[in-house]
Tab-separated table of C-alpha atoms in Angstrom:
chain	number	residue	atom	x	y	z
A	412	MET	CA	0.006	-0.030	-0.031
A	413	ALA	CA	3.054	2.245	0.072
A	414	ALA	CA	2.418	2.687	-3.614
A	415	THR	CA	-0.837	4.408	-2.820
A	416	ILE	CA	0.797	6.840	-0.446
A	417	ASP	CA	3.489	7.595	-2.919
A	418	LEU	CA	0.847	8.249	-5.564
A	419	MET	CA	-0.976	10.636	-3.295
A	420	ASN	CA	2.229	12.499	-2.432
A	421	ILE	CA	3.388	12.696	-5.990
A	422	THR	CA	0.035	13.879	-7.254
A	423	SER	CA	-0.319	16.550	-4.604
A	424	GLN	CA	3.302	17.746	-4.991
A	425	ASN	CA	2.782	18.164	-8.688
A	426	SER	CA	-0.391	20.179	-8.123
A	427	PHE	CA	-2.318	17.392	-9.675
A	428	PHE	CA	-5.300	18.149	-7.471
A	429	ILE	CA	-4.971	21.873	-7.698
A	430	TYR	CA	-4.591	22.322	-11.396
A	431	VAL	CA	-4.975	19.233	-13.517
A	432	ILE	CA	-8.106	17.737	-11.935
A	433	PRO	CA	-10.130	21.079	-11.819
A	434	TRP	CA	-9.078	21.736	-15.456
A	435	LEU	CA	-10.290	18.218	-16.377
A	436	LEU	CA	-13.472	18.680	-14.566
A	437	VAL	CA	-14.470	21.947	-16.128
A	438	PHE	CA	-13.458	20.743	-19.531
A	439	ALA	CA	-15.620	17.617	-19.177
A	440	ILE	CA	-18.587	19.536	-17.779
A	441	VAL	CA	-18.561	22.283	-20.382
A	442	TYR	CA	-17.806	19.831	-23.315
A	443	GLY	CA	-20.454	17.382	-22.053
A	444	ILE	CA	-23.188	19.980	-21.619
A	445	LEU	CA	-22.462	21.749	-24.941
A	446	GLY	CA	-22.472	18.289	-26.677
A	447	HIS	CA	-25.718	17.408	-24.903
A	448	TYR	CA	-27.507	20.392	-26.352
A	449	LYS	CA	-25.416	20.370	-29.609
A	450	VAL	CA	-24.613	24.032	-29.195
A	451	PRO	CA	-22.773	25.091	-31.287
A	452	LYS	CA	-23.115	22.536	-33.998
A	453	SER	CA	-19.470	22.435	-34.742
A	454	ASN	CA	-17.603	19.929	-32.577
A	455	SER	CA	-14.343	21.728	-32.970
A	456	ALA	CA	-15.910	24.949	-31.700
A	457	ARG	CA	-17.325	23.145	-28.661
A	458	THR	CA	-13.947	21.637	-27.883
A	459	ILE	CA	-12.168	25.012	-28.101
A	460	ILE	CA	-14.869	26.678	-25.869
A	461	ALA	CA	-14.502	23.923	-23.263
A	462	LEU	CA	-10.702	24.161	-23.472
A	463	VAL	CA	-10.645	27.942	-23.006
A	464	LEU	CA	-13.172	27.795	-20.124
A	465	ALA	CA	-11.204	25.104	-18.478
A	466	PHE	CA	-8.125	27.188	-18.530
A	467	PHE	CA	-9.991	30.076	-16.906
A	468	ILE	CA	-10.463	27.950	-13.760
A	469	MET	CA	-6.750	27.482	-13.189
A	470	PRO	CA	-5.963	30.846	-11.376
A	471	ILE	CA	-8.789	30.324	-8.965
A	472	ALA	CA	-8.646	26.471	-8.819
A	473	GLY	CA	-7.290	26.257	-5.240
A	474	PRO	CA	-10.337	27.799	-3.435
A	475	VAL	CA	-12.752	26.061	-5.831
A	476	VAL	CA	-11.208	22.642	-5.158
A	477	ALA	CA	-11.439	23.329	-1.379
A	478	VAL	CA	-15.134	24.127	-1.589
A	479	LEU	CA	-15.850	21.366	-4.067
A	480	GLY	CA	-14.056	18.753	-1.962
A	481	GLN	CA	-15.841	19.795	1.243
A	482	LEU	CA	-19.123	19.895	-0.632
A	483	GLY	CA	-18.547	16.504	-2.191
A	484	MET	CA	-17.527	14.976	1.136
A	485	GLY	CA	-20.638	16.470	2.794
A	486	MET	CA	-22.875	15.152	0.074
A	487	LEU	CA	-21.293	11.712	0.349
A	488	ILE	CA	-21.865	11.549	4.096
A	489	LEU	CA	-25.440	12.828	3.698
A	490	PHE	CA	-26.061	10.297	1.012
A	491	ALA	CA	-24.877	7.517	3.365
A	492	GLY	CA	-27.192	8.838	6.051
A	493	LEU	CA	-30.191	8.864	3.706
A	494	LEU	CA	-29.287	5.492	2.385
A	495	PHE	CA	-29.396	4.117	5.930
A	496	ILE	CA	-32.984	5.328	6.304
A	497	MET	CA	-33.917	4.086	2.833
A	498	ILE	CA	-32.577	0.621	3.575
A	499	LEU	CA	-34.632	0.489	6.737
A	500	PHE	CA	-37.736	1.529	4.792
A	501	GLU	CA	-37.193	-1.069	2.127
A	502	ILE	CA	-36.167	-3.995	4.393
A	503	THR	CA	-39.386	-3.592	6.434
A	504	GLY	CA	-41.444	-3.055	3.277
A	505	ILE	CA	-43.150	0.075	4.586
A	506	ARG	CA	-45.978	0.822	2.091
A	507	HIS	CA	-49.118	3.037	2.106
A	508	LEU	CA	-52.051	0.940	0.962
A	509	LYS	CA	-54.908	1.968	-1.289
A	510	GLY	CA	-57.997	-0.180	-1.876
A	511	THR	CA	-60.339	-0.740	-4.789
A	512	VAL	CA	-63.799	-2.103	-4.649
A	513	ASP	CA	-65.244	-4.166	-7.482
A	514	GLN	CA	-68.809	-4.384	-8.735
A	515	GLU	CA	-69.575	-7.159	-6.185
A	516	GLY	CA	-68.494	-4.869	-3.386
A	517	LYS	CA	-65.330	-6.803	-2.575
A	518	VAL	CA	-62.414	-4.709	-1.411
A	519	SER	CA	-58.931	-5.547	-2.565
A	520	ILE	CA	-55.577	-3.757	-2.097
A	521	SER	CA	-54.729	-2.210	-5.432
A	522	LYS	CA	-51.813	0.120	-4.743
A	523	LYS	CA	-48.820	0.039	-2.461
A	524	GLU	CA	-47.122	3.417	-2.346
A	525	LYS	CA	-43.643	4.022	-0.933
A	526	THR	CA	-43.405	6.556	1.928
A	527	THR	CA	-41.019	8.729	-0.070
A	528	GLU	CA	-43.542	8.747	-2.999
A	529	LYS	CA	-46.538	9.527	-0.850
A	530	TYR	CA	-44.841	12.358	1.060
A	531	TYR	CA	-42.482	13.414	-1.735
A	532	LYS	CA	-43.002	17.146	-0.959
A	533	SER	CA	-42.013	16.735	2.633
A	534	PHE	CA	-38.962	14.602	1.704
A	535	GLY	CA	-38.015	17.026	-1.147
A	536	VAL	CA	-38.074	20.020	1.207
A	537	ALA	CA	-36.127	18.201	3.911
A	538	ILE	CA	-33.411	17.091	1.447
A	539	ALA	CA	-33.261	20.597	-0.081
A	540	ILE	CA	-32.745	22.098	3.471
A	541	LEU	CA	-30.023	19.495	4.192
A	542	VAL	CA	-28.354	20.203	0.885
A	543	ILE	CA	-28.257	23.947	1.604
A	544	MET	CA	-26.910	23.265	5.095
A	545	VAL	CA	-24.149	21.068	3.574
A	546	PHE	CA	-23.405	23.839	1.096
A	547	ILE	CA	-23.069	26.477	3.937
A	548	GLY	CA	-21.082	23.980	6.046
A	549	ALA	CA	-18.651	23.447	3.152
A	550	GLY	CA	-17.961	27.168	3.036
A	551	GLY	CA	-20.022	27.846	-0.043
A	552	LEU	CA	-21.317	31.147	1.257
A	553	ALA	CA	-17.818	32.311	2.264
A	554	TYR	CA	-16.531	31.508	-1.212
A	555	PHE	CA	-19.109	33.932	-2.674
A	556	GLY	CA	-17.931	36.596	-0.132
A	557	TYR	CA	-20.878	36.314	2.247
A	558	SER	CA	-19.583	36.092	5.826
A	559	ALA	CA	-22.733	35.020	7.650
A	560	PRO	CA	-22.604	35.291	11.399
A	561	TRP	CA	-26.180	34.114	11.485
A	562	ILE	CA	-25.103	30.559	10.422
A	563	GLN	CA	-23.442	30.072	13.821
A	564	ILE	CA	-26.507	28.339	14.978
A	565	ASN	CA	-26.753	25.308	17.246
A	566	TYR	CA	-27.419	22.945	14.291
A	567	PRO	CA	-27.922	19.741	16.305
A	568	LEU	CA	-30.714	21.397	18.237
A	569	VAL	CA	-32.206	22.908	15.136
A	570	PHE	CA	-32.009	19.516	13.441
A	571	PHE	CA	-33.976	17.768	16.246
A	572	VAL	CA	-36.481	20.570	16.648
A	573	GLY	CA	-36.980	20.291	12.907
A	574	ILE	CA	-37.607	16.587	13.242
A	575	ILE	CA	-40.139	17.198	16.010
A	576	VAL	CA	-41.933	19.926	13.996
A	577	LEU	CA	-42.001	17.517	11.066
A	578	ILE	CA	-43.517	14.709	13.180
A	579	ILE	CA	-46.244	17.052	14.597
A	580	TRP	CA	-47.012	18.378	11.119
A	581	TRP	CA	-47.189	14.927	9.693
A	582	MET	CA	-49.477	13.630	12.458
A	583	VAL	CA	-51.781	16.659	12.332
A	584	LYS	CA	-52.065	16.221	8.594
A	585	GLU	CA	-52.902	12.534	9.054
A	586	GLY	CA	-55.493	13.463	11.655
A	587	GLU	CA	-57.105	15.958	9.329
A	588	SER	CA	-57.395	13.389	6.502
A	589	LYS	CA	-59.213	10.852	8.742
B	1326	MET	CA	-11.496	2.387	13.356
B	1327	ILE	CA	-9.789	0.299	10.744
B	1328	PRO	CA	-10.289	-3.371	11.536
B	1329	THR	CA	-7.133	-4.820	13.197
B	1330	GLY	CA	-5.220	-7.193	11.018
B	1331	MET	CA	-7.171	-6.342	7.897
B	1332	GLU	CA	-4.911	-3.462	7.039
B	1333	GLN	CA	-1.911	-5.857	6.997
B	1334	TYR	CA	-3.443	-7.536	3.975
B	1335	LEU	CA	-5.100	-4.672	2.192
B	1336	GLY	CA	-3.316	-1.762	3.571
B	1337	ILE	CA	-4.833	1.180	5.485
B	1338	ASP	CA	-4.916	3.210	2.279
B	1339	PHE	CA	-7.333	0.749	0.768
B	1340	PHE	CA	-9.892	1.983	3.261
B	1341	THR	CA	-8.955	5.632	3.410
B	1342	TYR	CA	-8.280	6.309	-0.272
B	1343	VAL	CA	-9.252	3.505	-2.620
B	1344	LEU	CA	-12.710	2.772	-1.221
B	1345	PRO	CA	-13.782	6.503	-0.853
B	1346	TRP	CA	-12.537	7.161	-4.390
B	1347	LEU	CA	-14.441	4.189	-5.759
B	1348	LEU	CA	-17.588	5.189	-3.830
B	1349	THR	CA	-17.528	8.768	-5.117
B	1350	PHE	CA	-16.858	7.730	-8.632
B	1351	ALA	CA	-19.740	5.224	-8.578
B	1352	ILE	CA	-22.228	7.670	-6.962
B	1353	VAL	CA	-21.396	10.551	-9.389
B	1354	TYR	CA	-21.311	8.346	-12.451
B	1355	GLY	CA	-24.505	6.560	-11.337
B	1356	ILE	CA	-26.352	9.789	-10.750
B	1357	THR	CA	-25.211	11.494	-13.906
B	1358	SER	CA	-26.236	8.450	-15.928
B	1359	HIS	CA	-29.587	8.185	-14.081
B	1360	ILE	CA	-30.894	11.724	-14.675
B	1361	GLY	CA	-32.255	13.099	-17.942
B	1362	GLY	CA	-34.726	10.310	-18.491
B	1363	GLY	CA	-32.189	7.522	-18.370
B	1364	LYS	CA	-30.022	8.990	-21.133
B	1365	GLY	CA	-27.762	10.741	-18.593
B	1366	ILE	CA	-26.575	14.346	-18.432
B	1367	PRO	CA	-24.366	14.950	-20.286
B	1368	GLU	CA	-25.280	12.393	-22.882
B	1369	SER	CA	-21.729	11.656	-23.770
B	1370	LYS	CA	-20.499	8.702	-21.760
B	1371	PRO	CA	-16.843	9.637	-21.819
B	1372	ALA	CA	-17.758	13.096	-20.485
B	1373	ARG	CA	-19.748	11.573	-17.596
B	1374	MET	CA	-16.788	9.297	-16.929
B	1375	VAL	CA	-14.276	12.098	-16.792
B	1376	ILE	CA	-16.639	14.249	-14.567
B	1377	ALA	CA	-16.976	11.267	-12.140
B	1378	LEU	CA	-13.210	10.558	-12.277
B	1379	ALA	CA	-12.261	14.204	-11.677
B	1380	LEU	CA	-14.757	14.676	-8.812
B	1381	ALA	CA	-13.602	11.460	-7.194
B	1382	PHE	CA	-10.017	12.737	-7.163
B	1383	ILE	CA	-11.118	16.080	-5.710
B	1384	VAL	CA	-13.377	14.595	-3.055
B	1385	THR	CA	-11.228	11.679	-1.913
B	1386	PRO	CA	-8.630	13.745	0.125
B	1387	PHE	CA	-11.519	15.399	2.020
B	1388	VAL	CA	-13.305	12.065	2.684
B	1389	SER	CA	-10.329	10.174	3.927
B	1390	PRO	CA	-10.307	11.632	7.471
B	1391	TRP	CA	-14.004	10.761	7.836
B	1392	VAL	CA	-14.006	7.174	6.643
B	1393	ALA	CA	-14.736	6.132	10.269
B	1394	VAL	CA	-18.161	7.770	9.941
B	1395	PHE	CA	-19.063	5.347	7.133
B	1396	MET	CA	-17.646	2.436	9.094
B	1397	LYS	CA	-19.695	3.275	12.151
B	1398	MET	CA	-22.781	3.786	10.086
B	1399	ILE	CA	-22.435	0.423	8.397
B	1400	GLY	CA	-21.850	-1.268	11.764
B	1401	ALA	CA	-24.947	0.429	13.195
B	1402	LEU	CA	-26.988	-0.592	10.074
B	1403	ALA	CA	-26.028	-4.236	10.669
B	1404	VAL	CA	-27.039	-4.026	14.346
B	1405	VAL	CA	-30.331	-2.176	13.552
B	1406	ILE	CA	-31.260	-4.616	10.818
B	1407	ALA	CA	-30.453	-7.593	13.117
B	1408	GLY	CA	-32.737	-6.063	15.758
B	1409	LEU	CA	-35.481	-5.458	13.210
B	1410	LEU	CA	-35.198	-9.088	11.924
B	1411	VAL	CA	-35.595	-10.380	15.491
B	1412	PHE	CA	-38.654	-8.208	15.855
B	1413	ILE	CA	-40.101	-9.404	12.542
B	1414	VAL	CA	-39.403	-13.064	13.497
B	1415	PHE	CA	-41.135	-12.751	16.828
B	1416	ALA	CA	-44.122	-10.887	15.289
B	1417	GLU	CA	-44.468	-13.715	12.698
B	1418	ILE	CA	-44.123	-16.397	15.409
B	1419	LEU	CA	-46.701	-14.781	17.596
B	1420	GLY	CA	-48.901	-14.130	14.611
B	1421	ILE	CA	-49.079	-10.403	15.342
B	1422	LYS	CA	-50.907	-8.545	12.490
B	1423	GLY	CA	-51.748	-4.925	12.189
B	1424	LYS	CA	-55.078	-3.363	11.367
B	1425	GLY	CA	-54.559	-0.632	8.899
B	1426	LYS	CA	-57.048	1.899	7.608
B	1427	ILE	CA	-57.133	2.471	3.808
B	1428	ASP	CA	-59.005	4.634	1.477
B	1429	VAL	CA	-61.111	2.546	-0.999
B	1430	TYR	CA	-61.757	3.741	-4.524
B	1431	ASP	CA	-64.185	2.309	-7.224
B	1432	GLU	CA	-62.993	1.268	-10.659
B	1433	LYS	CA	-63.397	4.837	-11.965
B	1434	GLY	CA	-61.109	6.185	-9.262
B	1435	LYS	CA	-63.782	7.788	-7.148
B	1436	LEU	CA	-63.434	7.594	-3.377
B	1437	VAL	CA	-66.010	5.220	-1.963
B	1438	LYS	CA	-65.018	4.657	1.586
B	1439	LYS	CA	-62.438	6.388	3.856
B	1440	GLY	CA	-60.757	4.396	6.596
B	1441	HIS	CA	-61.619	0.927	5.592
B	1442	GLU	CA	-60.024	-1.535	7.995
B	1443	VAL	CA	-57.809	-4.234	6.607
B	1444	GLU	CA	-55.594	-6.761	8.296
B	1445	THR	CA	-52.021	-6.593	7.090
B	1446	SER	CA	-48.396	-6.606	8.299
B	1447	LEU	CA	-47.480	-4.209	11.162
B	1448	PHE	CA	-45.253	-2.104	8.914
B	1449	GLU	CA	-48.080	-1.654	6.306
B	1450	ALA	CA	-50.700	-1.023	8.999
B	1451	HIS	CA	-48.704	1.851	10.537
B	1452	PRO	CA	-46.389	3.160	7.769
B	1453	VAL	CA	-46.190	6.647	9.065
B	1454	ALA	CA	-45.294	5.626	12.662
B	1455	PHE	CA	-42.590	3.300	11.428
B	1456	ALA	CA	-41.271	5.794	8.942
B	1457	ILE	CA	-40.903	8.382	11.729
B	1458	LEU	CA	-39.243	5.774	13.923
B	1459	PHE	CA	-36.686	4.900	11.232
B	1460	ILE	CA	-36.019	8.541	10.385
B	1461	ILE	CA	-35.211	9.097	14.164
B	1462	ILE	CA	-33.100	5.990	14.351
B	1463	GLY	CA	-31.329	7.080	11.246
B	1464	ALA	CA	-30.695	10.570	12.590
B	1465	LEU	CA	-29.405	9.194	15.953
B	1466	VAL	CA	-27.029	6.809	14.146
B	1467	PHE	CA	-25.825	9.577	11.859
B	1468	ILE	CA	-25.138	11.887	14.819
B	1469	GLY	CA	-23.579	9.070	16.804
B	1470	ALA	CA	-21.249	8.158	13.958
B	1471	GLY	CA	-19.960	11.707	13.863
B	1472	GLY	CA	-21.865	12.698	10.773
B	1473	LEU	CA	-22.579	16.231	12.028
B	1474	GLN	CA	-18.888	16.923	12.754
B	1475	ALA	CA	-18.025	15.665	9.299
B	1476	LEU	CA	-20.471	18.100	7.822
B	1477	GLY	CA	-19.006	20.839	9.894
B	1478	TRP	CA	-22.232	21.545	11.649
B	1479	SER	CA	-21.054	21.233	15.147
B	1480	THR	CA	-18.970	24.352	15.495
B	1481	ALA	CA	-21.495	25.551	17.949
B	1482	PRO	CA	-21.742	23.832	21.416
B	1483	ILE	CA	-20.276	20.489	20.565
B	1484	TYR	CA	-21.507	18.909	23.823
B	1485	LEU	CA	-25.019	18.926	22.572
B	1486	THR	CA	-24.073	16.481	19.805
B	1487	TYR	CA	-23.675	13.789	22.369
B	1488	ASN	CA	-26.223	14.959	24.927
B	1489	TRP	CA	-28.223	11.739	24.577
B	1490	PRO	CA	-30.417	12.286	27.570
B	1491	LEU	CA	-31.691	15.582	26.079
B	1492	LEU	CA	-32.245	13.942	22.707
B	1493	ALA	CA	-34.181	11.051	24.325
B	1494	PHE	CA	-36.194	13.620	26.281
B	1495	LEU	CA	-37.083	15.528	23.114
B	1496	ILE	CA	-38.140	12.271	21.439
B	1497	ILE	CA	-40.331	11.348	24.471
B	1498	ILE	CA	-41.946	14.831	24.295
B	1499	ALA	CA	-42.573	14.360	20.551
B	1500	LEU	CA	-44.091	10.857	21.101
B	1501	ALA	CA	-46.277	12.183	23.959
B	1502	ILE	CA	-47.570	15.000	21.764
B	1503	TRP	CA	-48.205	12.507	18.954
B	1504	TRP	CA	-50.015	10.151	21.264
B	1505	MET	CA	-52.214	12.971	22.720
B	1506	ALA	CA	-53.053	14.439	19.316
B	1507	SER	CA	-53.791	11.052	17.734
B	1508	GLU	CA	-56.238	10.217	20.517
B	1509	LYS	CA	-59.865	10.546	19.344
């Protein structure tokens, strides 16, 4: 495994992470997106645009990599947390049932909806909030020049109060629908 | 956090660099290929590969110090699933079934009856309650594994992150309110 350590050292010493990788990333994104929408039609023009824009990232690559790395790491950990919950949902087979009655009056279960599908708005909002928090935690705001003293919040407490509010809202909504 | 003995065979860097790199690459490539109606965004496969490759190289050095978070979460997942399986086995042995209430529609999709009682599994009978329970378990495991520190959210009073009595107390309050409100 010493080979791996050497590889990491060599790549970081040669500014592999600071210059080459951001250049490659921007080039791939710009070239891929332009190719996706076929704008402009000329492939050579698209290549040159992507190449030039990729070079533009180089002077500011250091701070961009720092934010991107933190953001990616945050997203990865958040993804692992969400996956944990999804696995629990799936392993227990939690489903919201819906019945259908036929002409003879016999009731049968016709639809089994996933919790994330039934409450997609709540889950969407929750995930959006979490992603914004990860972005702020990764220094995304600071990168854009916004020093925000208001983000020094007791996040664990806010997190759990949020969960409690969600539970109460959910249960009140369920109560209304009965 | 690295399993003792295992690193002698695979090397510690296998866990701290190779696996996070592979995980990031797989997630980014998987998501970029999944979106856009299955065609992927961007459509070009090499472009998606390069994006995933570059992002994996950028993210890996930042993930490496937090590999323990993943390990703790996986360990907790195994424990929670084992516990759930025991619960399911006991429920099946004892023949415990739940009585769920469902909305019944006719063949044209018109609501015929609200709250029709059906006998089904416990998880299907009380989907919301179990979903909330799993979200809380997931949040507790996430915090316990150090997920909040990894995300940089615990710059404010760090002690609260591990203040389990307070967390348990908050959960009990929430459950009490739920119980009271759901009572007819």
